[in-house]
């Protein structure tokens, strides 16, 4: 950083802070109304933001010690938008340049200082956007994995009997998760019978049927029986018209009938208390 800029910033730090806060608060009033938590939190965050900028100017690069990343992560993880950081950085550019215009009269020198400010600030802006993108991608990935896991649960319902209810479309990625959860669940719950309920699957085409057959075969290799339930008339007609062979494992029209079959296979029965 140019020594003149560093000197000017340090000598006018309080003025710069006040001008910067005015711009930041104006932005928050217009764009972030209702999103902030408490005034104390806002004040502390703004103070940390300004101190981080001053530290960066004095040491030119505080990226190596993680100061920038730690602050950006802290702000973004609180739920504040990326615009708070980008607007705060742009406000710093403006207040510093305004002060330069007031103190430096040499146009050529002033233009050089403008470029120096840009060279200082642009990498920080890029780093902010990069950090935000990484956090967003990580969050989306975690949420996607969680949703996928919830979309293919294996639920133990009786001794040695488990049910996997499937809802929605089944693509290749989800089919892999279904297979993984199914096999792990069979071992974990010691399931002798697994009922795969496709009542909530809107379309059963060749690919979906192929995945289901693969899952049933894998369960059979583990010594368990797989029963496909939820065969609606339109799905039965589609399966027949596609020439899909589901004869290798039992099929039932409803979960109730499949459960009755599973109880027979495991030599269990329900006893009424009446």
PDB file of C-alpha atoms in Angstrom, residues 122-225:
ATOM      1  CA  UNK A 122     -10.530  -5.755  -5.647  1.00  0.00           C
ATOM      2  CA  UNK A 123      -8.767  -8.913  -4.326  1.00  0.00           C
ATOM      3  CA  UNK A 124     -10.722  -8.578  -1.065  1.00  0.00           C
ATOM      4  CA  UNK A 125     -14.004  -8.361  -2.984  1.00  0.00           C
ATOM      5  CA  UNK A 126     -13.032 -11.435  -4.992  1.00  0.00           C
ATOM      6  CA  UNK A 127     -12.197 -13.275  -1.793  1.00  0.00           C
ATOM      7  CA  UNK A 128     -15.559 -12.376  -0.267  1.00  0.00           C
ATOM      8  CA  UNK A 129     -17.454 -13.712  -3.276  1.00  0.00           C
ATOM      9  CA  UNK A 130     -15.305 -16.847  -3.355  1.00  0.00           C
ATOM     10  CA  UNK A 131     -15.908 -17.547   0.342  1.00  0.00           C
ATOM     11  CA  UNK A 132     -19.624 -16.972  -0.066  1.00  0.00           C
ATOM     12  CA  UNK A 133     -19.772 -19.371  -3.017  1.00  0.00           C
ATOM     13  CA  UNK A 134     -17.923 -22.069  -1.087  1.00  0.00           C
ATOM     14  CA  UNK A 135     -20.228 -21.721   1.925  1.00  0.00           C
ATOM     15  CA  UNK A 136     -23.288 -21.806  -0.328  1.00  0.00           C
ATOM     16  CA  UNK A 137     -22.087 -24.871  -2.229  1.00  0.00           C
ATOM     17  CA  UNK A 138     -21.279 -26.668   1.013  1.00  0.00           C
ATOM     18  CA  UNK A 139     -24.670 -25.796   2.504  1.00  0.00           C
ATOM     19  CA  UNK A 140     -26.526 -26.944  -0.613  1.00  0.00           C
ATOM     20  CA  UNK A 141     -24.528 -30.180  -0.676  1.00  0.00           C
ATOM     21  CA  UNK A 142     -25.327 -30.916   2.985  1.00  0.00           C
ATOM     22  CA  UNK A 143     -29.009 -30.130   2.500  1.00  0.00           C
ATOM     23  CA  UNK A 144     -29.185 -32.228  -0.652  1.00  0.00           C
ATOM     24  CA  UNK A 145     -27.598 -35.197   1.118  1.00  0.00           C
ATOM     25  CA  UNK A 146     -29.967 -34.814   4.062  1.00  0.00           C
ATOM     26  CA  UNK A 147     -33.001 -34.653   1.786  1.00  0.00           C
ATOM     27  CA  UNK A 148     -31.846 -37.689  -0.168  1.00  0.00           C
ATOM     28  CA  UNK A 149     -31.358 -39.661   3.032  1.00  0.00           C
ATOM     29  CA  UNK A 150     -34.824 -38.683   4.220  1.00  0.00           C
ATOM     30  CA  UNK A 151     -36.262 -39.649   0.840  1.00  0.00           C
ATOM     31  CA  UNK A 152     -35.157 -43.284   1.151  1.00  0.00           C
ATOM     32  CA  UNK A 153     -35.427 -44.388   4.794  1.00  0.00           C
ATOM     33  CA  UNK A 154     -35.554 -48.014   5.892  1.00  0.00           C
ATOM     34  CA  UNK A 155     -37.926 -48.253   8.858  1.00  0.00           C
ATOM     35  CA  UNK A 156     -38.100 -51.315  11.155  1.00  0.00           C
ATOM     36  CA  UNK A 157     -41.776 -51.968  11.966  1.00  0.00           C
ATOM     37  CA  UNK A 158     -41.802 -55.465  13.473  1.00  0.00           C
ATOM     38  CA  UNK A 159     -39.149 -57.928  14.506  1.00  0.00           C
ATOM     39  CA  UNK A 160     -37.098 -58.763  11.379  1.00  0.00           C
ATOM     40  CA  UNK A 161     -39.504 -56.744   9.173  1.00  0.00           C
ATOM     41  CA  UNK A 162     -38.648 -53.358   7.674  1.00  0.00           C
ATOM     42  CA  UNK A 163     -40.377 -50.995   5.270  1.00  0.00           C
ATOM     43  CA  UNK A 164     -38.867 -48.575   2.770  1.00  0.00           C
ATOM     44  CA  UNK A 165     -41.516 -46.058   1.587  1.00  0.00           C
ATOM     45  CA  UNK A 166     -40.525 -44.343  -1.644  1.00  0.00           C
ATOM     46  CA  UNK A 167     -42.065 -41.036  -2.669  1.00  0.00           C
ATOM     47  CA  UNK A 168     -41.357 -39.040  -5.822  1.00  0.00           C
ATOM     48  CA  UNK A 169     -39.279 -39.721  -8.897  1.00  0.00           C
ATOM     49  CA  UNK A 170     -36.329 -42.096  -8.809  1.00  0.00           C
ATOM     50  CA  UNK A 171     -33.220 -41.124 -10.760  1.00  0.00           C
ATOM     51  CA  UNK A 172     -29.829 -42.819 -10.868  1.00  0.00           C
ATOM     52  CA  UNK A 173     -28.396 -40.832  -7.945  1.00  0.00           C
ATOM     53  CA  UNK A 174     -31.359 -41.547  -5.714  1.00  0.00           C
ATOM     54  CA  UNK A 175     -31.378 -45.198  -6.786  1.00  0.00           C
ATOM     55  CA  UNK A 176     -27.810 -45.542  -5.511  1.00  0.00           C
ATOM     56  CA  UNK A 177     -28.850 -44.086  -2.166  1.00  0.00           C
ATOM     57  CA  UNK A 178     -31.865 -46.422  -2.016  1.00  0.00           C
ATOM     58  CA  UNK A 179     -29.578 -49.394  -2.593  1.00  0.00           C
ATOM     59  CA  UNK A 180     -27.083 -48.205   0.035  1.00  0.00           C
ATOM     60  CA  UNK A 181     -29.730 -47.523   2.696  1.00  0.00           C
ATOM     61  CA  UNK A 182     -31.507 -50.761   1.899  1.00  0.00           C
ATOM     62  CA  UNK A 183     -28.449 -52.989   2.271  1.00  0.00           C
ATOM     63  CA  UNK A 184     -27.130 -51.185   5.336  1.00  0.00           C
ATOM     64  CA  UNK A 185     -30.581 -51.316   6.929  1.00  0.00           C
ATOM     65  CA  UNK A 186     -31.019 -55.032   6.285  1.00  0.00           C
ATOM     66  CA  UNK A 187     -27.793 -55.705   8.188  1.00  0.00           C
ATOM     67  CA  UNK A 188     -28.469 -53.138  10.927  1.00  0.00           C
ATOM     68  CA  UNK A 189     -32.028 -54.257  11.687  1.00  0.00           C
ATOM     69  CA  UNK A 190     -31.453 -57.934  10.820  1.00  0.00           C
ATOM     70  CA  UNK A 191     -34.386 -57.761   8.459  1.00  0.00           C
ATOM     71  CA  UNK A 192     -35.639 -61.052   7.109  1.00  0.00           C
ATOM     72  CA  UNK A 193     -38.285 -59.275   5.029  1.00  0.00           C
ATOM     73  CA  UNK A 194     -38.135 -55.835   3.443  1.00  0.00           C
ATOM     74  CA  UNK A 195     -41.213 -54.182   1.949  1.00  0.00           C
ATOM     75  CA  UNK A 196     -40.496 -51.587  -0.716  1.00  0.00           C
ATOM     76  CA  UNK A 197     -43.577 -49.377  -0.932  1.00  0.00           C
ATOM     77  CA  UNK A 198     -43.865 -47.550  -4.286  1.00  0.00           C
ATOM     78  CA  UNK A 199     -47.315 -46.097  -3.618  1.00  0.00           C
ATOM     79  CA  UNK A 200     -45.856 -42.596  -3.791  1.00  0.00           C
ATOM     80  CA  UNK A 201     -43.788 -43.158  -6.958  1.00  0.00           C
ATOM     81  CA  UNK A 202     -45.707 -41.426  -9.761  1.00  0.00           C
ATOM     82  CA  UNK A 203     -44.089 -43.214 -12.702  1.00  0.00           C
ATOM     83  CA  UNK A 204     -42.557 -46.680 -12.940  1.00  0.00           C
ATOM     84  CA  UNK A 205     -40.672 -46.965 -16.219  1.00  0.00           C
ATOM     85  CA  UNK A 206     -37.975 -49.367 -17.369  1.00  0.00           C
ATOM     86  CA  UNK A 207     -35.218 -47.532 -15.497  1.00  0.00           C
ATOM     87  CA  UNK A 208     -37.150 -47.369 -12.214  1.00  0.00           C
ATOM     88  CA  UNK A 209     -38.119 -51.020 -12.485  1.00  0.00           C
ATOM     89  CA  UNK A 210     -34.499 -51.925 -13.219  1.00  0.00           C
ATOM     90  CA  UNK A 211     -33.340 -50.159 -10.069  1.00  0.00           C
ATOM     91  CA  UNK A 212     -36.011 -51.870  -7.978  1.00  0.00           C
ATOM     92  CA  UNK A 213     -35.084 -55.289  -9.376  1.00  0.00           C
ATOM     93  CA  UNK A 214     -31.420 -54.618  -8.590  1.00  0.00           C
ATOM     94  CA  UNK A 215     -32.344 -53.657  -5.021  1.00  0.00           C
ATOM     95  CA  UNK A 216     -34.455 -56.811  -4.600  1.00  0.00           C
ATOM     96  CA  UNK A 217     -31.637 -58.991  -5.951  1.00  0.00           C
ATOM     97  CA  UNK A 218     -29.173 -57.405  -3.545  1.00  0.00           C
ATOM     98  CA  UNK A 219     -31.519 -58.024  -0.610  1.00  0.00           C
ATOM     99  CA  UNK A 220     -31.931 -61.634  -1.684  1.00  0.00           C
ATOM    100  CA  UNK A 221     -28.144 -62.081  -1.753  1.00  0.00           C
ATOM    101  CA  UNK A 222     -28.121 -61.072   1.907  1.00  0.00           C
ATOM    102  CA  UNK A 223     -30.579 -63.878   2.656  1.00  0.00           C
ATOM    103  CA  UNK A 224     -33.652 -61.708   3.019  1.00  0.00           C
ATOM    104  CA  UNK A 225     -36.924 -61.473   1.113  1.00  0.00           C
TER     105      UNK A 225
END
